[in-house]
């Protein structure tokens, strides 16, 4: 018997003079996708494949031939855990940004350089959409790696998909009151709920009479209103368990809510606090339009309805709320989300400085007296 080692796979020379490599794995013959200039190069390629198989890093080359468009759409269709609103957002990102860029390519052919070029162009044109689209692209490719279709994801952009928080303008108490007064009578309570309760717009629009406890000046947040792309209105639970919470309101805010309950809300416990024409759910754009008109009338630029929530949680932080308390009040599941709303205003910083001055006053006086006494000694 010959002592020569038998090579993994086989190679053969083609009539063109180039070399072809193939091997058997799990009963299927696999052929290299390219030919080689010489026999040694073909055998070297086979040696690499053999090493991958032994290490458990072998990937079926045929699996990666599925088009990105087909894999991405299948990925979205196989995610029953996603909220309806998330499905709408992801589908839009696929249709507008991902499939036009990568759709016709086999998923294994998408290179890191292509992803970097695409991201650099999109982030310069539409920064917000680029980061969201990149996060979705990364999730799709991570699934392909998990499913052993790819050995490694091509999404390797440093800090790609990282949101850069834009500092939002901070409202004053006087401005919040002015915005409340400028709103239509039936919507003033919506501003108060967001500004003093920290509710999101969808949470405000989903409130029912039974969610309000006037005796305790408290609200029970258990759901949020969302609108699908076809115009359908749904009431779903919060994104996380932390979103289900009880929020207490300041006395003045609760008085306004009580007036609203008496003037505009039927006695039915399931009656919505805010309704549109015909008594149905109020569309989000109705509230947004009214708020924009009120903001313009008050001469307050660059303010969104969501900034009322920012105001609320910032005021709670200024009142001494801990991070854990901010998380509970705002319905956040992580400290990072709660800390995002802690905004140190100039007035608050001045108050802190004044308080520190008062605390340090005695110490500074004692130090001066000690130095004077020392300098007067013979």
CSV table of C-alpha atoms in Angstrom, one decimal:
chain,number,residue,atom,x,y,z
A,1,UNK,CA,0.0,0.0,0.0
A,2,UNK,CA,1.3,3.5,-0.8
A,3,UNK,CA,2.2,5.7,2.1
A,4,UNK,CA,1.1,8.8,0.3
A,5,UNK,CA,-1.7,10.9,1.9
A,6,UNK,CA,-4.9,11.0,-0.1
A,7,UNK,CA,-6.0,14.6,-0.7
A,8,UNK,CA,-9.5,15.7,0.4
A,9,UNK,CA,-11.7,16.1,-2.7
A,10,UNK,CA,-10.6,15.9,-6.2
A,11,UNK,CA,-9.1,18.2,-8.9
A,12,UNK,CA,-9.0,17.9,-12.6
A,13,UNK,CA,-7.7,19.9,-15.5
A,14,UNK,CA,-10.2,21.3,-17.9
A,15,UNK,CA,-9.6,21.6,-21.7
A,16,UNK,CA,-9.0,25.3,-21.2
A,17,UNK,CA,-6.0,24.5,-19.1
A,18,UNK,CA,-7.6,25.7,-15.8
A,19,UNK,CA,-8.2,23.4,-12.9
A,20,UNK,CA,-11.5,22.5,-11.3
A,21,UNK,CA,-12.0,21.4,-7.7
A,22,UNK,CA,-14.8,19.5,-6.1
A,23,UNK,CA,-15.6,17.5,-3.0
A,24,UNK,CA,-18.4,15.4,-1.4
A,25,UNK,CA,-20.1,16.5,1.8
A,26,UNK,CA,-23.2,15.0,3.4
A,27,UNK,CA,-23.8,12.9,0.2
A,28,UNK,CA,-23.8,16.0,-2.1
A,29,UNK,CA,-21.0,16.8,-4.5
A,30,UNK,CA,-19.9,20.4,-4.1
A,31,UNK,CA,-18.1,22.1,-7.0
A,32,UNK,CA,-16.0,25.2,-6.5
A,33,UNK,CA,-17.7,28.3,-7.9
A,34,UNK,CA,-14.5,29.3,-9.7
A,35,UNK,CA,-11.6,27.5,-11.5
A,36,UNK,CA,-7.9,27.8,-10.7
A,37,UNK,CA,-4.8,28.6,-12.7
A,38,UNK,CA,-2.9,25.5,-11.5
A,39,UNK,CA,-3.4,22.2,-9.6
A,40,UNK,CA,-1.7,23.5,-6.5
A,41,UNK,CA,-4.1,26.4,-6.1
A,42,UNK,CA,-7.1,24.0,-6.5
A,43,UNK,CA,-5.7,21.7,-3.9
A,44,UNK,CA,-5.1,24.6,-1.5
A,45,UNK,CA,-8.7,25.7,-1.9
A,46,UNK,CA,-9.8,22.2,-1.0
A,47,UNK,CA,-7.5,22.2,2.0
A,48,UNK,CA,-9.3,25.3,3.3
A,49,UNK,CA,-12.7,23.6,2.8
A,50,UNK,CA,-11.5,20.6,4.7
A,51,UNK,CA,-10.4,22.7,7.6
A,52,UNK,CA,-13.8,24.5,7.7
A,53,UNK,CA,-15.6,21.2,7.8
A,54,UNK,CA,-13.4,19.9,10.7
A,55,UNK,CA,-13.9,23.1,12.7
A,56,UNK,CA,-17.6,23.2,12.1
A,57,UNK,CA,-17.4,26.4,10.1
A,58,UNK,CA,-18.5,25.0,6.7
A,59,UNK,CA,-21.3,26.8,5.0
A,60,UNK,CA,-23.3,25.3,2.2
A,61,UNK,CA,-22.4,27.5,-0.8
A,62,UNK,CA,-25.8,26.8,-2.4
A,63,UNK,CA,-27.7,28.2,0.6
A,64,UNK,CA,-26.1,31.6,0.0
A,65,UNK,CA,-27.5,31.9,-3.5
A,66,UNK,CA,-30.9,33.0,-2.2
A,67,UNK,CA,-31.6,36.5,-3.3
A,68,UNK,CA,-31.4,39.2,-0.6
A,69,UNK,CA,-34.9,40.4,-1.5
A,70,UNK,CA,-36.4,36.9,-0.9
A,71,UNK,CA,-34.5,36.3,2.3
A,72,UNK,CA,-35.4,39.7,3.8
A,73,UNK,CA,-39.1,39.4,3.0
A,74,UNK,CA,-39.1,35.9,4.4
A,75,UNK,CA,-37.3,37.2,7.5
A,76,UNK,CA,-40.1,39.8,8.1
A,77,UNK,CA,-42.9,37.3,7.4
A,78,UNK,CA,-41.4,34.9,10.0
A,79,UNK,CA,-41.5,37.5,12.8
A,80,UNK,CA,-44.9,37.2,14.5
A,81,UNK,CA,-43.4,38.8,17.6
A,82,UNK,CA,-43.3,42.2,15.9
A,83,UNK,CA,-45.9,44.8,16.8
A,84,UNK,CA,-48.1,45.9,13.8
A,85,UNK,CA,-46.4,49.3,13.8
A,86,UNK,CA,-43.0,47.8,13.6
A,87,UNK,CA,-44.0,45.6,10.7
A,88,UNK,CA,-45.1,48.7,8.8
A,89,UNK,CA,-41.8,50.5,9.6
A,90,UNK,CA,-39.7,47.6,8.6
A,91,UNK,CA,-41.6,47.0,5.4
A,92,UNK,CA,-41.1,50.6,4.5
A,93,UNK,CA,-37.4,50.4,5.1
A,94,UNK,CA,-37.1,47.3,3.0
A,95,UNK,CA,-39.0,48.8,0.1
A,96,UNK,CA,-37.4,52.2,0.1
A,97,UNK,CA,-33.7,51.5,1.1
A,98,UNK,CA,-32.7,47.8,1.4
A,99,UNK,CA,-34.2,46.0,-1.5
A,100,UNK,CA,-33.4,48.7,-4.1
A,101,UNK,CA,-29.7,48.4,-3.0
A,102,UNK,CA,-29.3,44.7,-2.3
A,103,UNK,CA,-32.4,43.0,-3.5
A,104,UNK,CA,-31.1,41.4,-6.8
A,105,UNK,CA,-27.9,40.1,-5.2
A,106,UNK,CA,-27.5,36.6,-3.8
A,107,UNK,CA,-27.2,37.1,0.0
A,108,UNK,CA,-23.7,35.6,0.0
A,109,UNK,CA,-22.5,38.1,-2.6
A,110,UNK,CA,-23.2,41.2,-0.5
A,111,UNK,CA,-19.8,42.5,0.4
A,112,UNK,CA,-18.8,44.7,3.4
A,113,UNK,CA,-17.5,47.3,1.0
A,114,UNK,CA,-21.0,47.5,-0.6
A,115,UNK,CA,-22.6,47.9,2.7
A,116,UNK,CA,-20.2,50.7,3.8
A,117,UNK,CA,-20.7,52.6,0.5
A,118,UNK,CA,-24.5,52.3,0.7
A,119,UNK,CA,-24.5,53.4,4.3
A,120,UNK,CA,-22.2,56.4,3.7
A,121,UNK,CA,-24.4,57.7,0.9
A,122,UNK,CA,-27.7,57.2,2.8
A,123,UNK,CA,-26.5,58.7,6.1
A,124,UNK,CA,-25.4,61.9,4.2
A,125,UNK,CA,-28.9,62.1,2.6
A,126,UNK,CA,-31.2,60.8,5.3
A,127,UNK,CA,-29.4,60.3,8.6
A,128,UNK,CA,-32.4,59.1,10.6
A,129,UNK,CA,-33.6,56.6,7.9
A,130,UNK,CA,-30.0,55.4,7.3
A,131,UNK,CA,-29.5,54.4,10.9
A,132,UNK,CA,-32.8,52.6,11.1
A,133,UNK,CA,-32.2,50.9,7.8
A,134,UNK,CA,-28.8,49.8,8.8
A,135,UNK,CA,-30.1,48.3,12.0
A,136,UNK,CA,-32.6,46.3,10.0
A,137,UNK,CA,-30.0,45.2,7.5
A,138,UNK,CA,-27.8,44.0,10.3
A,139,UNK,CA,-30.6,42.0,11.9
A,140,UNK,CA,-31.4,40.3,8.6
A,141,UNK,CA,-27.8,39.3,8.1
A,142,UNK,CA,-27.4,38.2,11.7
A,143,UNK,CA,-30.2,35.8,11.1
A,144,UNK,CA,-28.5,34.5,8.0
A,145,UNK,CA,-25.4,33.8,10.0
A,146,UNK,CA,-27.4,32.1,12.8
A,147,UNK,CA,-29.1,29.9,10.1
A,148,UNK,CA,-25.7,29.0,8.8
A,149,UNK,CA,-26.3,30.5,5.4
A,150,UNK,CA,-23.4,32.8,5.9
A,151,UNK,CA,-20.2,32.4,7.9
A,152,UNK,CA,-20.0,36.2,8.7
A,153,UNK,CA,-22.2,39.2,8.3
A,154,UNK,CA,-21.1,42.0,5.9
A,155,UNK,CA,-22.5,44.6,8.2
A,156,UNK,CA,-19.3,45.9,9.8
A,157,UNK,CA,-19.7,49.7,9.8
A,158,UNK,CA,-18.2,51.1,12.9
A,159,UNK,CA,-21.0,52.8,15.0
A,160,UNK,CA,-23.4,52.1,12.1
A,161,UNK,CA,-27.0,52.4,13.2
A,162,UNK,CA,-26.1,54.3,16.4
A,163,UNK,CA,-28.5,57.1,17.1
A,164,UNK,CA,-27.1,60.5,17.8
A,165,UNK,CA,-29.5,62.1,20.2
A,166,UNK,CA,-30.4,65.6,19.2
A,167,UNK,CA,-30.7,68.0,22.1
A,168,UNK,CA,-34.4,68.9,22.3
A,169,UNK,CA,-35.5,72.4,23.3
A,170,UNK,CA,-36.6,72.6,26.9
A,171,UNK,CA,-40.0,74.2,27.6
A,172,UNK,CA,-40.7,76.3,30.6
A,173,UNK,CA,-43.7,76.0,32.9
A,174,UNK,CA,-45.1,79.3,31.5
A,175,UNK,CA,-44.7,78.0,28.0
A,176,UNK,CA,-46.5,74.7,28.8
A,177,UNK,CA,-49.4,76.8,30.4
A,178,UNK,CA,-49.5,79.0,27.3
A,179,UNK,CA,-49.7,75.9,25.0
A,180,UNK,CA,-52.5,74.4,27.1
A,181,UNK,CA,-54.5,77.6,27.0
A,182,UNK,CA,-54.0,77.9,23.2
A,183,UNK,CA,-55.3,74.4,22.5
A,184,UNK,CA,-59.0,73.8,21.7
A,185,UNK,CA,-61.0,73.3,24.8
A,186,UNK,CA,-61.5,69.6,24.3
A,187,UNK,CA,-57.8,69.0,23.8
A,188,UNK,CA,-56.3,71.0,26.7
A,189,UNK,CA,-56.3,67.9,28.9
A,190,UNK,CA,-54.1,66.1,26.3
A,191,UNK,CA,-51.4,68.7,26.8
A,192,UNK,CA,-51.6,68.4,30.5
A,193,UNK,CA,-51.4,64.6,30.4
A,194,UNK,CA,-48.3,64.7,28.3
A,195,UNK,CA,-46.6,67.6,30.1
A,196,UNK,CA,-47.4,66.5,33.7
A,197,UNK,CA,-47.9,62.8,33.4
A,198,UNK,CA,-45.2,62.1,30.8
A,199,UNK,CA,-47.5,60.1,28.5
A,200,UNK,CA,-46.8,59.4,24.9
A,201,UNK,CA,-49.2,60.6,22.3
A,202,UNK,CA,-50.5,57.1,21.6
A,203,UNK,CA,-51.0,56.5,25.4
A,204,UNK,CA,-52.9,59.8,25.7
A,205,UNK,CA,-55.3,58.9,22.8
A,206,UNK,CA,-55.9,55.4,24.3
A,207,UNK,CA,-57.0,56.5,27.7
A,208,UNK,CA,-60.5,55.6,28.9
A,209,UNK,CA,-62.6,57.0,31.7
A,210,UNK,CA,-61.9,53.8,33.8
A,211,UNK,CA,-58.1,54.5,33.4
A,212,UNK,CA,-58.5,57.7,35.5
A,213,UNK,CA,-58.7,57.6,39.3
A,214,UNK,CA,-59.7,61.1,40.4
A,215,UNK,CA,-59.6,60.1,44.1
A,216,UNK,CA,-55.9,59.2,43.9
A,217,UNK,CA,-55.0,61.7,41.1
A,218,UNK,CA,-53.7,58.7,39.2
A,219,UNK,CA,-53.8,57.2,35.7
A,220,UNK,CA,-53.4,53.6,34.7
A,221,UNK,CA,-51.5,53.2,31.5
A,222,UNK,CA,-52.2,49.8,29.9
A,223,UNK,CA,-52.4,50.4,26.2
A,224,UNK,CA,-51.5,52.7,23.3
A,225,UNK,CA,-53.3,53.7,20.1
A,226,UNK,CA,-51.6,53.0,16.8
A,227,UNK,CA,-52.6,53.6,13.2
A,228,UNK,CA,-51.8,51.1,10.5
A,229,UNK,CA,-50.8,52.0,6.9
A,230,UNK,CA,-54.4,51.3,5.7
A,231,UNK,CA,-55.8,53.8,8.2
A,232,UNK,CA,-57.0,51.1,10.7
A,233,UNK,CA,-56.8,52.2,14.4
A,234,UNK,CA,-55.7,49.6,17.0
A,235,UNK,CA,-55.2,49.6,20.7
A,236,UNK,CA,-52.3,47.5,21.7
A,237,UNK,CA,-50.3,46.9,24.9
A,238,UNK,CA,-47.1,48.9,25.5
A,239,UNK,CA,-43.9,47.8,23.8
A,240,UNK,CA,-42.5,46.4,27.0
A,241,UNK,CA,-43.9,45.3,30.4
A,242,UNK,CA,-42.5,48.5,31.9
A,243,UNK,CA,-45.0,50.5,29.8
A,244,UNK,CA,-47.8,49.2,31.9
A,245,UNK,CA,-47.7,51.6,34.9
A,246,UNK,CA,-49.6,53.9,37.2
A,247,UNK,CA,-48.8,57.6,37.0
A,248,UNK,CA,-49.8,60.2,39.6
A,249,UNK,CA,-50.6,63.8,38.5
A,250,UNK,CA,-50.0,67.1,40.2
A,251,UNK,CA,-53.1,68.6,41.7
A,252,UNK,CA,-53.5,71.4,39.1
A,253,UNK,CA,-53.2,68.9,36.3
A,254,UNK,CA,-55.7,66.6,37.9
A,255,UNK,CA,-58.2,69.4,38.2
A,256,UNK,CA,-58.1,70.0,34.4
A,257,UNK,CA,-58.5,66.3,33.8
A,258,UNK,CA,-61.6,66.2,36.1
A,259,UNK,CA,-63.1,69.1,34.3
A,260,UNK,CA,-62.5,67.3,31.0
A,261,UNK,CA,-64.2,64.2,32.3
A,262,UNK,CA,-67.2,66.1,33.4
A,263,UNK,CA,-67.6,68.2,30.2
A,264,UNK,CA,-66.5,65.9,27.3
A,265,UNK,CA,-66.5,62.2,28.4
A,266,UNK,CA,-69.6,60.0,28.7
A,267,UNK,CA,-70.2,58.1,31.9
A,268,UNK,CA,-69.4,54.8,30.2
A,269,UNK,CA,-66.2,53.3,31.9
A,270,UNK,CA,-64.9,52.3,28.4
A,271,UNK,CA,-65.5,55.8,26.9
A,272,UNK,CA,-62.3,57.3,25.4
A,273,UNK,CA,-61.1,60.6,26.8
A,274,UNK,CA,-60.5,62.0,23.3
A,275,UNK,CA,-62.7,61.2,20.3
A,276,UNK,CA,-63.0,62.3,16.7
A,277,UNK,CA,-66.1,63.0,14.7
A,278,UNK,CA,-68.8,60.5,15.3
A,279,UNK,CA,-67.4,59.5,18.7
A,280,UNK,CA,-64.7,57.2,17.3
A,281,UNK,CA,-61.0,57.2,18.2
A,282,UNK,CA,-59.3,60.5,17.5
A,283,UNK,CA,-56.7,60.3,14.8
A,284,UNK,CA,-53.2,61.2,15.8
A,285,UNK,CA,-52.9,63.9,13.1
A,286,UNK,CA,-55.8,65.8,14.5
A,287,UNK,CA,-54.0,66.2,17.8
A,288,UNK,CA,-50.7,67.0,16.1
A,289,UNK,CA,-52.4,69.6,13.9
A,290,UNK,CA,-54.0,71.3,16.8
A,291,UNK,CA,-50.8,71.3,18.8
A,292,UNK,CA,-48.8,72.8,15.8
A,293,UNK,CA,-51.4,75.6,15.5
A,294,UNK,CA,-51.2,76.3,19.2
A,295,UNK,CA,-47.4,76.3,19.2
A,296,UNK,CA,-47.3,78.7,16.3
A,297,UNK,CA,-49.8,81.0,18.0
A,298,UNK,CA,-47.6,81.1,21.1
A,299,UNK,CA,-44.5,81.8,19.1
A,300,UNK,CA,-42.7,78.7,20.3
A,301,UNK,CA,-40.7,77.1,17.4
A,302,UNK,CA,-39.3,73.6,17.0
A,303,UNK,CA,-41.5,72.0,19.6
A,304,UNK,CA,-43.2,68.7,19.0
A,305,UNK,CA,-46.0,67.1,21.1
A,306,UNK,CA,-43.4,64.5,22.3
A,307,UNK,CA,-41.4,67.3,23.8
A,308,UNK,CA,-44.1,67.7,26.4
A,309,UNK,CA,-43.0,64.2,27.7
A,310,UNK,CA,-39.4,65.4,27.7
A,311,UNK,CA,-40.5,68.3,29.8
A,312,UNK,CA,-42.4,66.1,32.2
A,313,UNK,CA,-39.5,63.7,32.9
A,314,UNK,CA,-37.0,66.5,33.1
A,315,UNK,CA,-39.2,68.2,35.7
A,316,UNK,CA,-39.5,65.0,37.6
A,317,UNK,CA,-35.7,64.7,37.6
A,318,UNK,CA,-35.4,68.3,38.8
A,319,UNK,CA,-37.8,67.4,41.7
A,320,UNK,CA,-35.4,64.8,42.8
A,321,UNK,CA,-36.7,61.6,41.1
A,322,UNK,CA,-34.1,58.8,41.0
A,323,UNK,CA,-33.3,57.0,37.8
A,324,UNK,CA,-35.4,54.0,38.9
A,325,UNK,CA,-38.3,56.4,39.6
A,326,UNK,CA,-37.9,58.0,36.2
A,327,UNK,CA,-38.0,54.6,34.6
A,328,UNK,CA,-41.2,53.7,36.4
A,329,UNK,CA,-42.9,57.1,35.6
A,330,UNK,CA,-41.9,57.1,32.0
A,331,UNK,CA,-42.4,53.4,31.3
A,332,UNK,CA,-38.8,52.7,30.4
A,333,UNK,CA,-37.2,49.3,30.6
A,334,UNK,CA,-33.6,50.5,30.7
A,335,UNK,CA,-31.8,53.2,32.7
A,336,UNK,CA,-30.4,54.6,29.4
A,337,UNK,CA,-33.8,55.4,28.1
A,338,UNK,CA,-34.8,57.2,31.3
A,339,UNK,CA,-31.5,59.2,31.5
A,340,UNK,CA,-32.1,60.5,28.0
A,341,UNK,CA,-34.7,62.8,29.3
A,342,UNK,CA,-32.6,64.3,32.1
A,343,UNK,CA,-31.9,67.7,30.8
A,344,UNK,CA,-30.2,70.3,33.1
A,345,UNK,CA,-31.8,73.6,32.5
A,346,UNK,CA,-30.0,76.9,33.3
A,347,UNK,CA,-32.5,77.7,36.0
A,348,UNK,CA,-32.0,74.3,37.6
A,349,UNK,CA,-28.2,74.6,37.4
A,350,UNK,CA,-28.4,78.0,39.0
A,351,UNK,CA,-30.5,76.6,41.8
A,352,UNK,CA,-28.0,73.9,42.4
A,353,UNK,CA,-25.2,76.4,42.5
A,354,UNK,CA,-27.1,78.5,45.0
A,355,UNK,CA,-27.8,75.5,47.2
A,356,UNK,CA,-24.1,74.6,47.1
A,357,UNK,CA,-23.2,78.1,48.1
A,358,UNK,CA,-25.5,77.9,51.1
A,359,UNK,CA,-24.0,74.6,52.1
A,360,UNK,CA,-20.4,75.8,51.7
A,361,UNK,CA,-20.9,79.2,53.3
A,362,UNK,CA,-20.2,78.2,56.8
A,363,UNK,CA,-17.1,76.2,55.8
A,364,UNK,CA,-15.7,79.1,53.8
A,365,UNK,CA,-16.2,81.5,56.6
A,366,UNK,CA,-14.5,79.2,59.1
A,367,UNK,CA,-11.6,78.8,56.7
A,368,UNK,CA,-11.2,82.6,56.4
A,369,UNK,CA,-11.3,83.1,60.1
A,370,UNK,CA,-8.6,80.4,60.6
A,371,UNK,CA,-6.3,82.0,58.1
A,372,UNK,CA,-6.8,85.4,59.7
A,373,UNK,CA,-6.0,84.1,63.1
A,374,UNK,CA,-2.9,82.3,61.9
A,375,UNK,CA,-1.6,85.4,60.1
A,376,UNK,CA,-2.1,87.6,63.3
A,377,UNK,CA,0.1,85.3,65.4
A,378,UNK,CA,3.5,86.7,66.5
